[in-house]
mmCIF file of C-alpha atoms in Angstrom:
data_model
loop_
_atom_site.group_PDB
_atom_site.id
_atom_site.type_symbol
_atom_site.label_atom_id
_atom_site.label_comp_id
_atom_site.label_asym_id
_atom_site.label_seq_id
_atom_site.Cartn_x
_atom_site.Cartn_y
_atom_site.Cartn_z
ATOM 1 C CA LEU A 18 2.327 13.056 25.122
ATOM 2 C CA LEU A 19 6.157 12.466 24.273
ATOM 3 C CA SER A 20 6.636 10.721 27.620
ATOM 4 C CA ARG A 21 3.605 8.473 26.957
ATOM 5 C CA ILE A 22 4.880 7.659 23.555
ATOM 6 C CA GLU A 23 8.357 6.723 24.859
ATOM 7 C CA ALA A 24 6.779 4.672 27.684
ATOM 8 C CA GLY A 25 4.861 2.677 25.135
ATOM 9 C CA LEU A 26 1.572 3.817 26.391
ATOM 10 C CA VAL A 27 0.357 5.249 22.873
ATOM 11 C CA THR A 28 -1.183 2.516 20.748
ATOM 12 C CA VAL A 29 -1.743 2.835 17.062
ATOM 13 C CA LYS A 30 -5.388 2.134 16.100
ATOM 14 C CA ARG A 31 -5.511 1.609 12.480
ATOM 15 C CA LYS A 32 -8.811 2.062 10.724
ATOM 16 C CA PRO A 33 -10.246 3.095 7.279
ATOM 17 C CA VAL A 34 -9.775 6.873 6.933
ATOM 18 C CA ASP A 35 -10.708 8.969 4.010
ATOM 19 C CA PHE A 36 -7.359 10.847 3.893
ATOM 20 C CA CYS A 37 -8.428 13.567 1.605
ATOM 21 C CA LYS A 38 -11.217 14.587 3.952
ATOM 22 C CA LEU A 39 -8.803 14.501 6.875
ATOM 23 C CA PHE A 40 -6.119 16.294 4.933
ATOM 24 C CA ARG A 41 -8.458 19.214 3.845
ATOM 25 C CA GLU A 42 -9.932 19.733 7.293
ATOM 26 C CA THR A 43 -6.724 19.640 9.315
ATOM 27 C CA THR A 44 -4.677 21.673 6.928
ATOM 28 C CA GLU A 45 -7.295 24.450 6.597
ATOM 29 C CA GLN A 46 -7.634 24.508 10.458
ATOM 30 C CA ALA A 47 -3.926 24.607 11.008
ATOM 31 C CA ILE A 48 -3.538 27.427 8.432
ATOM 32 C CA ASP A 49 -6.541 29.441 9.808
ATOM 33 C CA GLU A 50 -4.874 29.643 13.254
ATOM 34 C CA PHE A 51 -2.116 32.003 11.684
ATOM 35 C CA ARG A 52 -3.675 33.104 8.267
ATOM 36 C CA SER A 53 -1.881 36.280 6.908
ATOM 37 C CA ALA A 54 -3.124 38.386 3.996
ATOM 38 C CA ALA A 55 0.565 38.757 3.100
ATOM 39 C CA VAL A 56 0.839 34.862 2.442
ATOM 40 C CA THR A 57 -0.372 32.846 -0.524
ATOM 41 C CA TYR A 58 -1.588 29.495 0.526
ATOM 42 C CA THR A 59 -1.604 26.447 -1.762
ATOM 43 C CA VAL A 60 -3.198 23.232 -0.718
ATOM 44 C CA GLN A 61 -2.769 20.651 -3.328
ATOM 45 C CA ASP A 62 -5.196 17.599 -3.067
ATOM 46 C CA VAL A 63 -5.218 15.523 -6.095
ATOM 47 C CA TYR A 64 -7.935 12.974 -5.039
ATOM 48 C CA ASP A 65 -11.597 13.387 -4.296
ATOM 49 C CA SER A 66 -11.315 10.504 -1.907
ATOM 50 C CA LEU A 67 -8.386 8.252 -0.665
ATOM 51 C CA MET A 68 -9.333 5.533 1.674
ATOM 52 C CA LEU A 69 -6.278 4.447 3.742
ATOM 53 C CA GLN A 70 -5.823 2.221 6.643
ATOM 54 C CA PHE A 71 -4.304 4.543 9.321
ATOM 55 C CA ASP A 72 -4.703 6.004 12.961
ATOM 56 C CA PRO A 73 -6.680 9.090 12.138
ATOM 57 C CA ASN A 74 -5.726 10.758 15.552
ATOM 58 C CA ILE A 75 -1.956 10.218 14.957
ATOM 59 C CA LEU A 76 -2.228 11.408 11.299
ATOM 60 C CA THR A 77 -4.211 14.429 12.270
ATOM 61 C CA ARG A 78 -1.653 15.481 14.995
ATOM 62 C CA ILE A 79 1.356 15.092 12.740
ATOM 63 C CA LEU A 80 -0.358 16.913 9.898
ATOM 64 C CA HIS A 81 -1.596 19.742 12.208
ATOM 65 C CA GLU A 82 1.694 20.224 13.928
ATOM 66 C CA VAL A 83 3.849 20.499 10.752
ATOM 67 C CA VAL A 84 1.437 22.723 8.925
ATOM 68 C CA SER A 85 0.776 24.964 11.841
ATOM 69 C CA LEU A 86 4.482 25.533 12.582
ATOM 70 C CA SER A 87 5.138 26.533 8.873
ATOM 71 C CA ALA A 88 2.103 28.869 9.127
ATOM 72 C CA ARG A 89 3.053 30.467 12.353
ATOM 73 C CA TYR A 90 6.495 31.516 10.987
ATOM 74 C CA THR A 91 5.477 32.467 7.406
ATOM 75 C CA ARG A 92 4.138 36.073 7.607
ATOM 76 C CA VAL A 93 4.890 37.001 4.056
ATOM 77 C CA GLY A 94 5.486 34.783 0.882
ATOM 78 C CA THR A 95 4.129 31.363 0.353
ATOM 79 C CA LEU A 96 2.967 28.244 2.191
ATOM 80 C CA ALA A 97 2.352 24.997 0.133
ATOM 81 C CA VAL A 98 0.944 21.849 1.481
ATOM 82 C CA ARG A 99 0.752 18.710 -0.687
ATOM 83 C CA TYR A 100 0.936 14.815 -0.577
ATOM 84 C CA VAL A 101 1.968 12.029 -2.836
ATOM 85 C CA TYR A 102 0.515 8.566 -2.311
ATOM 86 C CA ARG A 103 2.409 5.844 -4.122
ATOM 87 C CA LYS A 104 2.801 2.081 -3.509
ATOM 88 C CA ASP A 105 1.567 2.181 0.046
ATOM 89 C CA THR A 106 3.615 5.164 0.956
ATOM 90 C CA LEU A 107 2.132 8.600 1.917
ATOM 91 C CA THR A 108 4.405 11.525 1.715
ATOM 92 C CA LEU A 109 3.339 14.762 3.118
ATOM 93 C CA VAL A 110 5.245 17.989 1.994
ATOM 94 C CA VAL A 111 4.871 21.422 3.681
ATOM 95 C CA GLU A 112 7.058 24.191 1.966
ATOM 96 C CA ASP A 113 7.111 27.704 3.282
ATOM 97 C CA THR A 114 9.025 30.958 2.515
ATOM 98 C CA GLY A 115 9.079 31.887 6.271
ATOM 99 C CA GLN A 116 11.950 32.755 8.471
ATOM 100 C CA GLY A 117 13.548 29.403 8.475
ATOM 101 C CA ILE A 118 15.106 27.757 11.350
ATOM 102 C CA PRO A 119 18.188 29.163 12.991
ATOM 103 C CA PRO A 120 21.311 26.868 12.860
ATOM 104 C CA SER A 121 21.562 26.702 16.794
ATOM 105 C CA ILE A 122 17.986 25.317 16.836
ATOM 106 C CA PHE A 123 18.111 23.250 13.573
ATOM 107 C CA ARG A 124 21.090 21.166 14.785
ATOM 108 C CA ARG A 125 18.779 19.847 17.691
ATOM 109 C CA ILE A 126 15.502 20.104 16.049
ATOM 110 C CA PHE A 127 14.415 16.549 16.892
ATOM 111 C CA GLU A 128 15.627 16.564 20.477
ATOM 112 C CA PRO A 129 13.028 17.176 23.259
ATOM 113 C CA HIS A 130 13.357 20.052 25.720
ATOM 114 C CA ILE A 131 15.532 22.084 23.513
ATOM 115 C CA GLY A 132 15.857 24.723 26.095
ATOM 116 C CA GLU A 133 15.504 28.504 26.697
ATOM 117 C CA ASP A 134 16.656 29.333 23.188
ATOM 118 C CA TYR A 135 13.597 27.724 21.582
ATOM 119 C CA THR A 136 11.183 28.657 24.135
ATOM 120 C CA MET A 137 9.281 31.832 23.182
ATOM 121 C CA GLN A 138 5.959 33.600 23.385
ATOM 122 C CA GLU A 139 4.444 34.675 20.003
ATOM 123 C CA GLN A 140 1.042 35.901 19.362
ATOM 124 C CA GLY A 141 0.004 34.724 22.954
ATOM 125 C CA LYS A 142 0.856 31.095 22.142
ATOM 126 C CA HIS A 143 3.619 29.160 23.735
ATOM 127 C CA LEU A 144 6.020 27.366 21.671
ATOM 128 C CA SER A 145 7.719 24.645 23.857
ATOM 129 C CA GLY A 146 10.281 23.132 21.503
ATOM 130 C CA LEU A 147 8.565 19.727 21.859
ATOM 131 C CA GLU A 148 6.297 20.134 18.626
ATOM 132 C CA ILE A 149 8.701 18.550 16.329
ATOM 133 C CA PRO A 150 10.077 15.858 18.796
ATOM 134 C CA ILE A 151 6.558 14.768 19.377
ATOM 135 C CA CYS A 152 5.970 14.640 15.489
ATOM 136 C CA LYS A 153 8.983 12.737 15.067
ATOM 137 C CA ALA A 154 7.942 10.251 17.988
ATOM 138 C CA LEU A 155 4.511 9.791 16.313
ATOM 139 C CA VAL A 156 5.994 9.337 12.931
ATOM 140 C CA ASN A 157 8.424 6.677 14.365
ATOM 141 C CA LEU A 158 5.616 4.989 16.206
ATOM 142 C CA VAL A 159 3.857 4.166 12.851
ATOM 143 C CA GLY A 160 7.003 3.264 11.060
ATOM 144 C CA GLY A 161 7.563 6.511 9.146
ATOM 145 C CA ASP A 162 10.212 9.024 8.614
ATOM 146 C CA ILE A 163 10.308 12.759 8.937
ATOM 147 C CA ASP A 164 12.981 15.097 7.422
ATOM 148 C CA ILE A 165 13.392 18.912 7.480
ATOM 149 C CA ASP A 166 15.277 21.267 5.179
ATOM 150 C CA SER A 167 15.594 24.792 6.219
ATOM 151 C CA ASP A 168 17.486 27.867 5.087
ATOM 152 C CA PRO A 169 17.274 30.838 7.609
ATOM 153 C CA GLY A 170 15.735 33.734 5.927
ATOM 154 C CA ARG A 171 14.275 31.758 3.113
ATOM 155 C CA GLY A 172 12.090 29.153 4.329
ATOM 156 C CA THR A 173 11.589 25.451 5.452
ATOM 157 C CA THR A 174 10.428 22.230 3.792
ATOM 158 C CA THR A 175 9.184 19.416 5.956
ATOM 159 C CA TYR A 176 8.815 15.935 4.566
ATOM 160 C CA VAL A 177 6.875 13.199 6.439
ATOM 161 C CA GLN A 178 6.810 9.640 4.874
ATOM 162 C CA LEU A 179 4.356 7.304 6.283
ATOM 163 C CA ASN A 180 3.696 3.584 5.420
ATOM 164 C CA VAL A 181 0.082 3.142 4.998
ATOM 165 C CA ALA A 182 -2.239 0.247 3.739
ATOM 166 C CA LYS A 183 -5.035 0.764 1.259
ATOM 167 C CA ALA A 184 -8.635 0.568 2.649
ATOM 168 C CA GLU A 185 -11.255 -1.085 0.647
ATOM 169 C CA GLU A 186 -12.348 1.733 -1.613
ATOM 170 C CA GLN A 187 -9.934 3.955 -3.498
ATOM 171 C CA GLY A 188 -10.612 7.449 -4.717
ATOM 172 C CA THR A 189 -10.499 8.992 -8.090
ATOM 173 C CA ALA A 190 -8.106 11.756 -9.082
ATOM 174 C CA HIS A 191 -9.522 15.227 -9.850
ATOM 175 C CA GLU A 192 -9.980 15.389 -13.638
ATOM 176 C CA GLU A 193 -8.513 18.765 -13.783
ATOM 177 C CA GLU A 194 -5.365 17.703 -11.977
ATOM 178 C CA MET A 195 -4.912 14.919 -14.276
ATOM 179 C CA LYS A 196 -4.917 17.019 -17.624
#
């Protein structure tokens, strides 16, 4: 996928998307892959519906990767996923109290093919070191930005900022969230 993005072979196909539905489904699926009874999961969704013009495949891939990476490395503590939509900007925030990212890896987190120090087998699933570079390439493809803060032993926070256009219908905020 990374090679296809870099070669200009991946196109953005924007269409009206109910972001809230996509957010709920994708977040729950990513968390369920690594769910632990020792972790408290918080998913903050402040709208019933939020119609945005965006490529649903790209948005799903970005959200799934950042949430599943946090869920994979948070075996105890908390994992919180939320978003903020303001002035045609959607910001996804994933915070965890997982193991954090070692400095040797963090310095090169956005580089593809990180190498043997990042390639590992865990729970029968292979982590290639391409997950975050692919996310960054997808975020760049749609004109967004990704930033990661990490403190080894204390956790990681990932911020993904995306430029989105409003679709025809806007959702309403949950009443209890507005109080």
